PDB file of C-alpha atoms in Angstrom:
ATOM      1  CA  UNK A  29      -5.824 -24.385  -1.721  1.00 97.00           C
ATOM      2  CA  UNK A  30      -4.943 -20.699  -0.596  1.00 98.00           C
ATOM      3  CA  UNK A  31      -7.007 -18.626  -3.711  1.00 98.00           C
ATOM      4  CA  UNK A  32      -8.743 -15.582  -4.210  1.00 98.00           C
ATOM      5  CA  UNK A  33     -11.294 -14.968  -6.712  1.00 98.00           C
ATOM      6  CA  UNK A  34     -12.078 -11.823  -8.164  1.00 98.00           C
ATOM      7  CA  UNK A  35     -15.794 -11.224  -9.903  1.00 98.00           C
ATOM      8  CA  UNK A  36     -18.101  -8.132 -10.860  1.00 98.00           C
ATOM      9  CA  UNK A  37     -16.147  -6.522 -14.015  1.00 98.00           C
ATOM     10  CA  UNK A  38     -17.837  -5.827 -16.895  1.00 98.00           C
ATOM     11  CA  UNK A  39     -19.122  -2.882 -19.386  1.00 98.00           C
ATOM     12  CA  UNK A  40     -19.591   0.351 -17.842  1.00 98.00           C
ATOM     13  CA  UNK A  41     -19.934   3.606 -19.184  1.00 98.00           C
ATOM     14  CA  UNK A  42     -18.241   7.094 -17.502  1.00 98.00           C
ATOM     15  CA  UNK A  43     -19.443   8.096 -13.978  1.00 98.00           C
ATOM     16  CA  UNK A  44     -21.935   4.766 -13.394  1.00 98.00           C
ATOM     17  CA  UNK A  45     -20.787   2.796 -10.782  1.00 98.00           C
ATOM     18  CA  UNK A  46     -19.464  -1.300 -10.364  1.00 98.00           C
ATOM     19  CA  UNK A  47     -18.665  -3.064  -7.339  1.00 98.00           C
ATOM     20  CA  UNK A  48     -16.351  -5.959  -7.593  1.00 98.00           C
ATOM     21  CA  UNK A  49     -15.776  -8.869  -5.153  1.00 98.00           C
ATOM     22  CA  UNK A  50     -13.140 -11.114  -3.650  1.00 98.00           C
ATOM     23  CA  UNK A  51     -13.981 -14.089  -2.421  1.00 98.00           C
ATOM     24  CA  UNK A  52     -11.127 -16.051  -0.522  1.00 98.00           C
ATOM     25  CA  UNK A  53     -10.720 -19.767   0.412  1.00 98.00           C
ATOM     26  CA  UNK A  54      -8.138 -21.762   1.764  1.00 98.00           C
ATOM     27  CA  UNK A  55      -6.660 -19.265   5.052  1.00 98.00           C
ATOM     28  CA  UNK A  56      -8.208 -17.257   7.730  1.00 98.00           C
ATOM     29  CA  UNK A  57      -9.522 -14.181   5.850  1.00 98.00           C
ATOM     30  CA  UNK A  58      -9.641 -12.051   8.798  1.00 98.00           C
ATOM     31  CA  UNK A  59      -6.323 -11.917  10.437  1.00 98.00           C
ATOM     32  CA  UNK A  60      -5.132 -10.393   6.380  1.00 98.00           C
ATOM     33  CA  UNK A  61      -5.243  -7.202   5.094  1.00 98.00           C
ATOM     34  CA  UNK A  62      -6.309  -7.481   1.482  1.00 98.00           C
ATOM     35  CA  UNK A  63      -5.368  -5.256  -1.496  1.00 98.00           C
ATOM     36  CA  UNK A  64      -6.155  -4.262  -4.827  1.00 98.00           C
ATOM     37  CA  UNK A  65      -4.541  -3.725  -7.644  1.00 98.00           C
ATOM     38  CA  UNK A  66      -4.917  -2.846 -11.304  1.00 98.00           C
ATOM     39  CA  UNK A  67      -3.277  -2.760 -14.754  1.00 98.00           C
ATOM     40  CA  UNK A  68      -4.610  -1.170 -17.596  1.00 98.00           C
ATOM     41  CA  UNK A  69      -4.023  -2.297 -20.976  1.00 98.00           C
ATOM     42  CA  UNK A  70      -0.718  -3.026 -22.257  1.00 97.00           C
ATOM     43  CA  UNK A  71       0.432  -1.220 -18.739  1.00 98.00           C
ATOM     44  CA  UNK A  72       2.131  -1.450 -15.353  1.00 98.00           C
ATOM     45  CA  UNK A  73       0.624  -2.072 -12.498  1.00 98.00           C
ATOM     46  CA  UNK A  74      -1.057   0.481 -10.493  1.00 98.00           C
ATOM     47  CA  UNK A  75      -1.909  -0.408  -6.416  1.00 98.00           C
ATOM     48  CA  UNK A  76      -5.188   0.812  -5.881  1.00 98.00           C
ATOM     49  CA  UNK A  77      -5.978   0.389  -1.948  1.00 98.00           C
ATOM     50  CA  UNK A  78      -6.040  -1.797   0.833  1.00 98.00           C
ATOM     51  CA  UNK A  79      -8.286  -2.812   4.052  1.00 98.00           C
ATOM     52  CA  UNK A  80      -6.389  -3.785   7.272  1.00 97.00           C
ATOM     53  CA  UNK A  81      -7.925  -6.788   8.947  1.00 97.00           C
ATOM     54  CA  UNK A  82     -10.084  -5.664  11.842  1.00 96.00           C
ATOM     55  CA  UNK A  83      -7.863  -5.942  13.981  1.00 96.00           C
ATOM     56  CA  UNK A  84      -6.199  -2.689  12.885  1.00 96.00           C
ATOM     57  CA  UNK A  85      -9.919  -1.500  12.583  1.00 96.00           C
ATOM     58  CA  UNK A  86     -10.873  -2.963   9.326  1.00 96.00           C
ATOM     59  CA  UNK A  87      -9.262   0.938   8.002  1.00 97.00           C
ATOM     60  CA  UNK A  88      -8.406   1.115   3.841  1.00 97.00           C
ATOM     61  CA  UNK A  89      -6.111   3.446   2.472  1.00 98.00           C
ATOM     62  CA  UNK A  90      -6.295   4.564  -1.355  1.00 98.00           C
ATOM     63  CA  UNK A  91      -4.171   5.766  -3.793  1.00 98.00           C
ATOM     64  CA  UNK A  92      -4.655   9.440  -4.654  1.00 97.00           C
ATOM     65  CA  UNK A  93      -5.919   8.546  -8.160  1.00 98.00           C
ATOM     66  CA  UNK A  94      -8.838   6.859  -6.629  1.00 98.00           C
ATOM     67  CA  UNK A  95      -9.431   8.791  -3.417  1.00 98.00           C
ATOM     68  CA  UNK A  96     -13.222   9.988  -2.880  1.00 98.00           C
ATOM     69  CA  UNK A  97     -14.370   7.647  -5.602  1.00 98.00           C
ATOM     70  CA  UNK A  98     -13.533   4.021  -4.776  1.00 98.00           C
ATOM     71  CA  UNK A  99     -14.399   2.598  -1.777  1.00 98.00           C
ATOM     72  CA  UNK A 100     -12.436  -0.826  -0.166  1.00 98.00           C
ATOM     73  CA  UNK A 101     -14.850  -2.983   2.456  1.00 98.00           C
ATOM     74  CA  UNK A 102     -14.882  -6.386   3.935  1.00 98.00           C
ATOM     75  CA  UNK A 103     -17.049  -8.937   5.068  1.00 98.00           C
ATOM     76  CA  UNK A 104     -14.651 -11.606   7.277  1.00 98.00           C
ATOM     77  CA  UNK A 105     -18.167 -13.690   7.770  1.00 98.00           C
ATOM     78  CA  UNK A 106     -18.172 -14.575   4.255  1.00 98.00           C
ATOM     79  CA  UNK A 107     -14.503 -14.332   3.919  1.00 98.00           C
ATOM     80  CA  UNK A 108     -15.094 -11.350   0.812  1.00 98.00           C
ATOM     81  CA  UNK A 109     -13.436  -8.267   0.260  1.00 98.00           C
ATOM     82  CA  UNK A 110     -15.263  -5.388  -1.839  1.00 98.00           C
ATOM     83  CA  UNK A 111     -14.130  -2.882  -4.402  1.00 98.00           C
ATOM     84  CA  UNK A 112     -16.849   0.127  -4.556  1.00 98.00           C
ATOM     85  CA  UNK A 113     -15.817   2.140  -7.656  1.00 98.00           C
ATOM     86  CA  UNK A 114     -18.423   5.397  -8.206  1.00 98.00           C
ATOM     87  CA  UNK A 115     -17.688   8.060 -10.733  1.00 98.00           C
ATOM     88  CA  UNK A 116     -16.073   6.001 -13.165  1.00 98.00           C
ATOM     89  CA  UNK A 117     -13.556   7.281 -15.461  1.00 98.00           C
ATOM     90  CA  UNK A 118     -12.202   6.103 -18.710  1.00 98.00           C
ATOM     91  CA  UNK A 119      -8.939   5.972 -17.447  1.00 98.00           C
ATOM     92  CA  UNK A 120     -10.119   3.134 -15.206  1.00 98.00           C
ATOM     93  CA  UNK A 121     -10.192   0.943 -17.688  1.00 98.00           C
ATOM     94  CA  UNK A 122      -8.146  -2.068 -16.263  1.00 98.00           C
ATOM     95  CA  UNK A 123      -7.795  -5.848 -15.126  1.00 98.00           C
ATOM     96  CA  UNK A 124      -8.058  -5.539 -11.062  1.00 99.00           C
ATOM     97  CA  UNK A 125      -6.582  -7.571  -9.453  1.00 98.00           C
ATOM     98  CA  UNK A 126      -7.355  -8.970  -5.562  1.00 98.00           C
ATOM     99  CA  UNK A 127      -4.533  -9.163  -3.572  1.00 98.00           C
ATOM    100  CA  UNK A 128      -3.954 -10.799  -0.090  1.00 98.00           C
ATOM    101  CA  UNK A 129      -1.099  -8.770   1.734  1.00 97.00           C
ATOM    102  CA  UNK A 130       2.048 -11.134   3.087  1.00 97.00           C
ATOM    103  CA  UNK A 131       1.748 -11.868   6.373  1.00 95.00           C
ATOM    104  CA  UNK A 132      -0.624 -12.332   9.433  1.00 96.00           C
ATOM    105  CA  UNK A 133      -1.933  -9.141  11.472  1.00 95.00           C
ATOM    106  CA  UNK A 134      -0.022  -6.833   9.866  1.00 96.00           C
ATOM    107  CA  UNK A 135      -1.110  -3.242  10.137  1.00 96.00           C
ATOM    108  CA  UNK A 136       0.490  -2.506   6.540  1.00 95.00           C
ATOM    109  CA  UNK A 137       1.824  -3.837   3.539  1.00 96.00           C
ATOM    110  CA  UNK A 138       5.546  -4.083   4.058  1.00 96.00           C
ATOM    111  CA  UNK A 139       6.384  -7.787   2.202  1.00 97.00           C
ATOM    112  CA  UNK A 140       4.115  -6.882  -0.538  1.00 97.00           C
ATOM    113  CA  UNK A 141       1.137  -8.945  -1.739  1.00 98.00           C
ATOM    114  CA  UNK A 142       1.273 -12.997  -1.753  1.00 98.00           C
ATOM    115  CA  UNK A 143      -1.976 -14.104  -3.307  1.00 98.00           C
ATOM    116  CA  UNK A 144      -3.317 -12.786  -6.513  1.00 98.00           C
ATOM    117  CA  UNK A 145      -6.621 -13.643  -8.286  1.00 98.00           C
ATOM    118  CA  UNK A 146      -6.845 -14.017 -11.829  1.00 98.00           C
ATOM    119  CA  UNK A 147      -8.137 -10.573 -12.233  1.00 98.00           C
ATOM    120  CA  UNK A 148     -11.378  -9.264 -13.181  1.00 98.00           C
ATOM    121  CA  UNK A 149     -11.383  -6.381 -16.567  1.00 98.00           C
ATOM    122  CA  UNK A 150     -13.761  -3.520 -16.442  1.00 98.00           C
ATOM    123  CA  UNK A 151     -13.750  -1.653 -19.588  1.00 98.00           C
ATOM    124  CA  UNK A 152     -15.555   2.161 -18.899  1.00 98.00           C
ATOM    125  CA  UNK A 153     -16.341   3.367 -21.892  1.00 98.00           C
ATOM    126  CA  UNK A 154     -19.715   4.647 -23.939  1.00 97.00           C
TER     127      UNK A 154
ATOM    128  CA  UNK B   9       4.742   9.844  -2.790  1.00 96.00           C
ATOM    129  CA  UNK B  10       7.809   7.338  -3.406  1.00 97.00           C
ATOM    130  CA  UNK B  11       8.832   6.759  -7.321  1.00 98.00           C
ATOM    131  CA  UNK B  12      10.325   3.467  -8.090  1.00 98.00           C
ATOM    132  CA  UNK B  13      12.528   3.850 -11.494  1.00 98.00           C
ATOM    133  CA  UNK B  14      13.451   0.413 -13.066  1.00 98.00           C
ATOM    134  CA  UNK B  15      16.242  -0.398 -15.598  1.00 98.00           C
ATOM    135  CA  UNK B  16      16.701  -1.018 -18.149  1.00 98.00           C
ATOM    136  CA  UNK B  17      12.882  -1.311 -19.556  1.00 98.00           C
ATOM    137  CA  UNK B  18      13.706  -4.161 -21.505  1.00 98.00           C
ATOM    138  CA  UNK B  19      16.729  -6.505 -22.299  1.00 98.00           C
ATOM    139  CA  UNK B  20      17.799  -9.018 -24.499  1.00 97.00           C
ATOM    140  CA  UNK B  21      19.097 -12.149 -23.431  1.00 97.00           C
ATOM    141  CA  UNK B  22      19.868 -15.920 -24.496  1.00 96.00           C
ATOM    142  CA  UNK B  23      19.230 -18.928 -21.853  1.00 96.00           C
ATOM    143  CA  UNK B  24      21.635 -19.336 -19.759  1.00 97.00           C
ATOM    144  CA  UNK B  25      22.307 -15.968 -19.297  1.00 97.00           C
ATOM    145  CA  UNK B  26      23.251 -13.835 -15.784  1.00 98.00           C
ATOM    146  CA  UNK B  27      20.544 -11.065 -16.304  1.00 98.00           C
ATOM    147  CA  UNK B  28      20.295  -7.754 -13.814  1.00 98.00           C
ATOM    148  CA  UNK B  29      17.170  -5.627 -12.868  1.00 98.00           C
ATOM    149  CA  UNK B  30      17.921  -2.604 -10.657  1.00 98.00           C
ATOM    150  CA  UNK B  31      15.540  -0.755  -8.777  1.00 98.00           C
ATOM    151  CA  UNK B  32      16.263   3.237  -8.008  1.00 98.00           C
ATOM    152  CA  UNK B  33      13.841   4.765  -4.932  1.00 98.00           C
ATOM    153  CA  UNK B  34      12.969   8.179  -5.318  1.00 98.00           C
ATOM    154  CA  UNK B  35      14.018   8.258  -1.355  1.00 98.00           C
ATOM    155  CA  UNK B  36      14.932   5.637   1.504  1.00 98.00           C
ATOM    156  CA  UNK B  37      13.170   2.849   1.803  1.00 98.00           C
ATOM    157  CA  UNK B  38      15.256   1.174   4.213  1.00 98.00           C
ATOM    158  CA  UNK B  39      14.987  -2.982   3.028  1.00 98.00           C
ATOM    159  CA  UNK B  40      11.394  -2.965   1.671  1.00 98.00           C
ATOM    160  CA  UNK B  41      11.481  -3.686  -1.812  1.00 98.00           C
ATOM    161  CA  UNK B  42       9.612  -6.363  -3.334  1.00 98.00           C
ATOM    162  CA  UNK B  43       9.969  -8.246  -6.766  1.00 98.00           C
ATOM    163  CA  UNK B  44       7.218  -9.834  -9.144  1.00 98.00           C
ATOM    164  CA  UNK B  45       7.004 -11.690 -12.580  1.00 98.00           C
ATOM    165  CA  UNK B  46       4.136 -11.252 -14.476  1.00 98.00           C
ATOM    166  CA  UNK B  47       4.168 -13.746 -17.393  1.00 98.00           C
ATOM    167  CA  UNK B  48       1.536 -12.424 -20.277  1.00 96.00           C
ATOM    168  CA  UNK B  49      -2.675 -12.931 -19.620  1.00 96.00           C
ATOM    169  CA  UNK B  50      -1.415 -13.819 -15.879  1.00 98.00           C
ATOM    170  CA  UNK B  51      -1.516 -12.364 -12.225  1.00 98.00           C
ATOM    171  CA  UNK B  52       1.510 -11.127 -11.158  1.00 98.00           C
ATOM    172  CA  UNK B  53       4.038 -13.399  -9.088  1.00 98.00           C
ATOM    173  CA  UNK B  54       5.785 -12.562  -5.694  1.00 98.00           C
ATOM    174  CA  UNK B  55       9.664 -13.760  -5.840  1.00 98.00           C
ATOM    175  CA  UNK B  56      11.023 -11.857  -3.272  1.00 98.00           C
ATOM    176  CA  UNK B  57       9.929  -9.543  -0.567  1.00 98.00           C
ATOM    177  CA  UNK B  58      12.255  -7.358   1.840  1.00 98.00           C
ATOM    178  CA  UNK B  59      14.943  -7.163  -0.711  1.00 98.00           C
ATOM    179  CA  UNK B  60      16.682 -10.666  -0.721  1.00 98.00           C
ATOM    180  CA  UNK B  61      13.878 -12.877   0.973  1.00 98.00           C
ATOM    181  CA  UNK B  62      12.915 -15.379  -1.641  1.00 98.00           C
ATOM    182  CA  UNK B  63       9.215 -16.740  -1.348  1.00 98.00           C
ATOM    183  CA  UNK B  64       8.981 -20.292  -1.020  1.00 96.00           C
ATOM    184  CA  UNK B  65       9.191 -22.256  -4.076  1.00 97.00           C
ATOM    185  CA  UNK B  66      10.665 -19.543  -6.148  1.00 98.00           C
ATOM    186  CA  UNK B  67      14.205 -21.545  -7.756  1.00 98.00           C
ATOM    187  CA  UNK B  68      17.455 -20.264  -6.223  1.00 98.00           C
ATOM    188  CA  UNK B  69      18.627 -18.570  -9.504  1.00 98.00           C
ATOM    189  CA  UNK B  70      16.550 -15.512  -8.727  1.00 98.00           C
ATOM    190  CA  UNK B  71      18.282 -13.595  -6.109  1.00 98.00           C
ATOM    191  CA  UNK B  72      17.591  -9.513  -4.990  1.00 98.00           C
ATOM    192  CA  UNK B  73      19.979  -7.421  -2.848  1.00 98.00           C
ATOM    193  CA  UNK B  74      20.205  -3.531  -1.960  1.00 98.00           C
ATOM    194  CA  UNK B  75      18.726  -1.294   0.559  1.00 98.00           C
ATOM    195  CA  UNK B  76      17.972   2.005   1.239  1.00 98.00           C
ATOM    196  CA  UNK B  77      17.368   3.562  -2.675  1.00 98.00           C
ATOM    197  CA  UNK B  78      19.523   1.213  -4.548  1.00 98.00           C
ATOM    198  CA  UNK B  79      18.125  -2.785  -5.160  1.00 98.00           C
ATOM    199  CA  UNK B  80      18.723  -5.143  -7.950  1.00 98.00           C
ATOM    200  CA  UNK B  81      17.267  -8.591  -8.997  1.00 98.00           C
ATOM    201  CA  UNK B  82      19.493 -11.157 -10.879  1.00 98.00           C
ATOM    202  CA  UNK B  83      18.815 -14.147 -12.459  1.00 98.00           C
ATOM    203  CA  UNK B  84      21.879 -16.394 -11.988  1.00 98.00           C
ATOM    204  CA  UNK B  85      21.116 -18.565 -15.585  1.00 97.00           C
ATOM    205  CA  UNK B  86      18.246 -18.129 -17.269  1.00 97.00           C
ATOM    206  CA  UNK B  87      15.466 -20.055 -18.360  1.00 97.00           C
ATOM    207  CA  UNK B  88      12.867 -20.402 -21.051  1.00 95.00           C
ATOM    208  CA  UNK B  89      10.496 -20.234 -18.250  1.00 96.00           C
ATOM    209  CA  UNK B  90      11.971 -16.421 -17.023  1.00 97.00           C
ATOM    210  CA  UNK B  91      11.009 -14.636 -20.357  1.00 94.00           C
ATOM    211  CA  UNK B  92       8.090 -12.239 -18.438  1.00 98.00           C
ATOM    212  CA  UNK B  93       7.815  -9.284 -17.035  1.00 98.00           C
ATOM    213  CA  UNK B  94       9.389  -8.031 -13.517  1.00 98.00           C
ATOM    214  CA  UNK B  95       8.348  -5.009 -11.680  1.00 98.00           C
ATOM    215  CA  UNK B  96       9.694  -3.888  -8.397  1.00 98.00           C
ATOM    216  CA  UNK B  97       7.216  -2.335  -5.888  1.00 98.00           C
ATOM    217  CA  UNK B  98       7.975  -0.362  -2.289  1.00 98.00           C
ATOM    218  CA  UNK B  99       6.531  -1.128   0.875  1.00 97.00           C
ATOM    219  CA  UNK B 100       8.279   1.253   3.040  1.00 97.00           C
ATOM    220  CA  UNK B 101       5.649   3.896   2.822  1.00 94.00           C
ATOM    221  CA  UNK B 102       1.771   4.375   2.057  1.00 93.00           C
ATOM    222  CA  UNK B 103      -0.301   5.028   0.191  1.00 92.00           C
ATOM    223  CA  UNK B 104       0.513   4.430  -2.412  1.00 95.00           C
ATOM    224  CA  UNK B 105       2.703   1.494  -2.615  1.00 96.00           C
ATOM    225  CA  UNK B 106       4.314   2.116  -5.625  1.00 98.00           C
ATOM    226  CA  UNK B 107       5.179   0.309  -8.458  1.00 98.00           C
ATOM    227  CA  UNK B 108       8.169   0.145 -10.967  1.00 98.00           C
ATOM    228  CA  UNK B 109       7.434   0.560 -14.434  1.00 98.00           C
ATOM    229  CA  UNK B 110       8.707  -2.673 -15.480  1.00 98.00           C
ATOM    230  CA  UNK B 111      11.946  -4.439 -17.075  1.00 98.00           C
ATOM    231  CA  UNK B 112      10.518  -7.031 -20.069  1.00 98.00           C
ATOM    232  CA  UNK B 113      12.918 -10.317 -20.343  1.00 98.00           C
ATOM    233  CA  UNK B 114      13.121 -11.067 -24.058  1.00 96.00           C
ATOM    234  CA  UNK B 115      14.836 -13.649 -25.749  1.00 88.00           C
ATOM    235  CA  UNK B 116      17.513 -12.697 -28.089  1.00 88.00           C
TER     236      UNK B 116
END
C-alpha cells in the first residue's frame, strides 16, 4: 500500500524547536518530490514547502511565511522526509500534513499532491 | 505570489443536486489547477489535477474545466458521500502553491 506517515507533533512553546518526520512505504521514495502542508484550526490549507527528489538536487522551496525558520530534508535510504521547524510561532499552530507530489521526477509540483498522511498537530503555545 | 479566490464559500444543496465550484486566479495559470475534498478529521483528497484530469477512482460525477484564470468543479448529482470541503490549489507557479480558501458542501 502507497502511504505516508507523518510523526513528531506535539506541545511546544514559542521559539523552541520540533522536527517532524515522514516515513513512506509502498513506491520508490526517491524519484518523488515530497511536500508539506498545514491547516490550522478550523482553517484552509496552507502549503508549507517541498524537496525535489535528488535528482533535481534534493533542493526545497518554502513559503514566505516559513522562510529562514523551517527547514525541508530527506533521507531516500530510509525512504523519510523531514520537517525542521525553529523559532516557533503561535501562529504555527496546525495539523501538517506530508504530502507526496503527483508524478515521477518531476522538478515541481504542477499536478498537485497525490498522497497525504493523516497529519500530525503541533500546538505552540505556553 | 498567485491568489486563488473560490466561490461561493459555502452552498446549500439536496442529493441529487448539479452543484458548481469556481476557481478565480489572481493571474494566468495556463491549465494547472488542482481540486481536493477534505471530509472533516481527514487528509485532504486529490480529484482532479490539470483542470479536468480526474484521478483514478474518483466517480465520473465530479468533473473540472477552465484554464488560464477562470476553472470550475461540478458535481453532476450529488451524494451523501460529497458533503465536505473542496479547495482549489495552483501549480503553475512557486512557491507558494497556493491554496483556495474553500467552498463547504452542506446539505439543505
Amino acid at each position: 500500500e502507497v502511504q505516508v506517515v507523518e510523526s513528531g507533533g506535539g506541545l511546544v512553546q514559542p521559539g523552541r524547536s520540533l522536527r517532524l518526520s515522514c516515513s513512506a512505504s509502498g513506491f520508490s521514495f526517491g524519484d518523488y518530490a515530497m511536500s508539506w502542508v498545514r491547516q490550522a484550526p478550523g482553517k484552509g490549507l496552507e502549503w508549507v514547502g517541498f524537496i525535489r527528489s535528488k535528482t533535481y538536487g534534493g533542493t526545497p522551496e518554502y513559503a514566505a511565511s516559513v522562510e529562514g525558520r523551517f527547514t525541508i530534508s530527506r533521507d531516500d535510504s530510509k525512504s523519510i522526509a523531514y520537517l525542521q521547524m525553529n523559532s516557533l510561532k503561535t501562529e504555527d499552530t496546525a495539523v501538517y500534513y506530508c504530502t507526496r507530489g503527483l508524478g515521477r521526477f518531476l522538478e515541481w509540483l504542477p499536478y498537485g499532491m497525490d498522497i497525504w498522511g493523516q497529519g500530525t498537530t503541533v500546538t505552540v503555545s505556553s | 505570489d498567485i491568489q486563488m479566490t473560490q466561490s461561493p464559500s459555502s452552498l446549500s444543496a439536496s442529493v441529487g443536486d448539479r452543484v458548481t465550484i469556481t476557481c478565480r486566479a489572481s493571474q494566468s495559470i495556463s491549465k494547472y489547477l488542482n481540486w481536493y475534498q477534505q471530509k472533516p478529521g481527514k487528509a485532504p483528497n486529490l480529484l482532479i489535477h490539470a483542470a479536468s484530469t480526474l484521478q483514478s477512482g474518483v466517480p465520473s460525477r465530479f468533473s473540472g474545466s477552465g484554464s488560464g484564470t477562470a476553472f470550475t468543479l461540478t458535481i453532476s448529482s450529488l451524494q451523501p458521500e460529497d458533503f465536505a470541503t473542496y479547495y482549489c490549489q495552483q501549480g503553475y507557479s512557486a512557491p507558494p502553491y497556493t491554496f483556495g480558501q474553500g467552498t463547504k458542501v452542506e446539505i439543505k
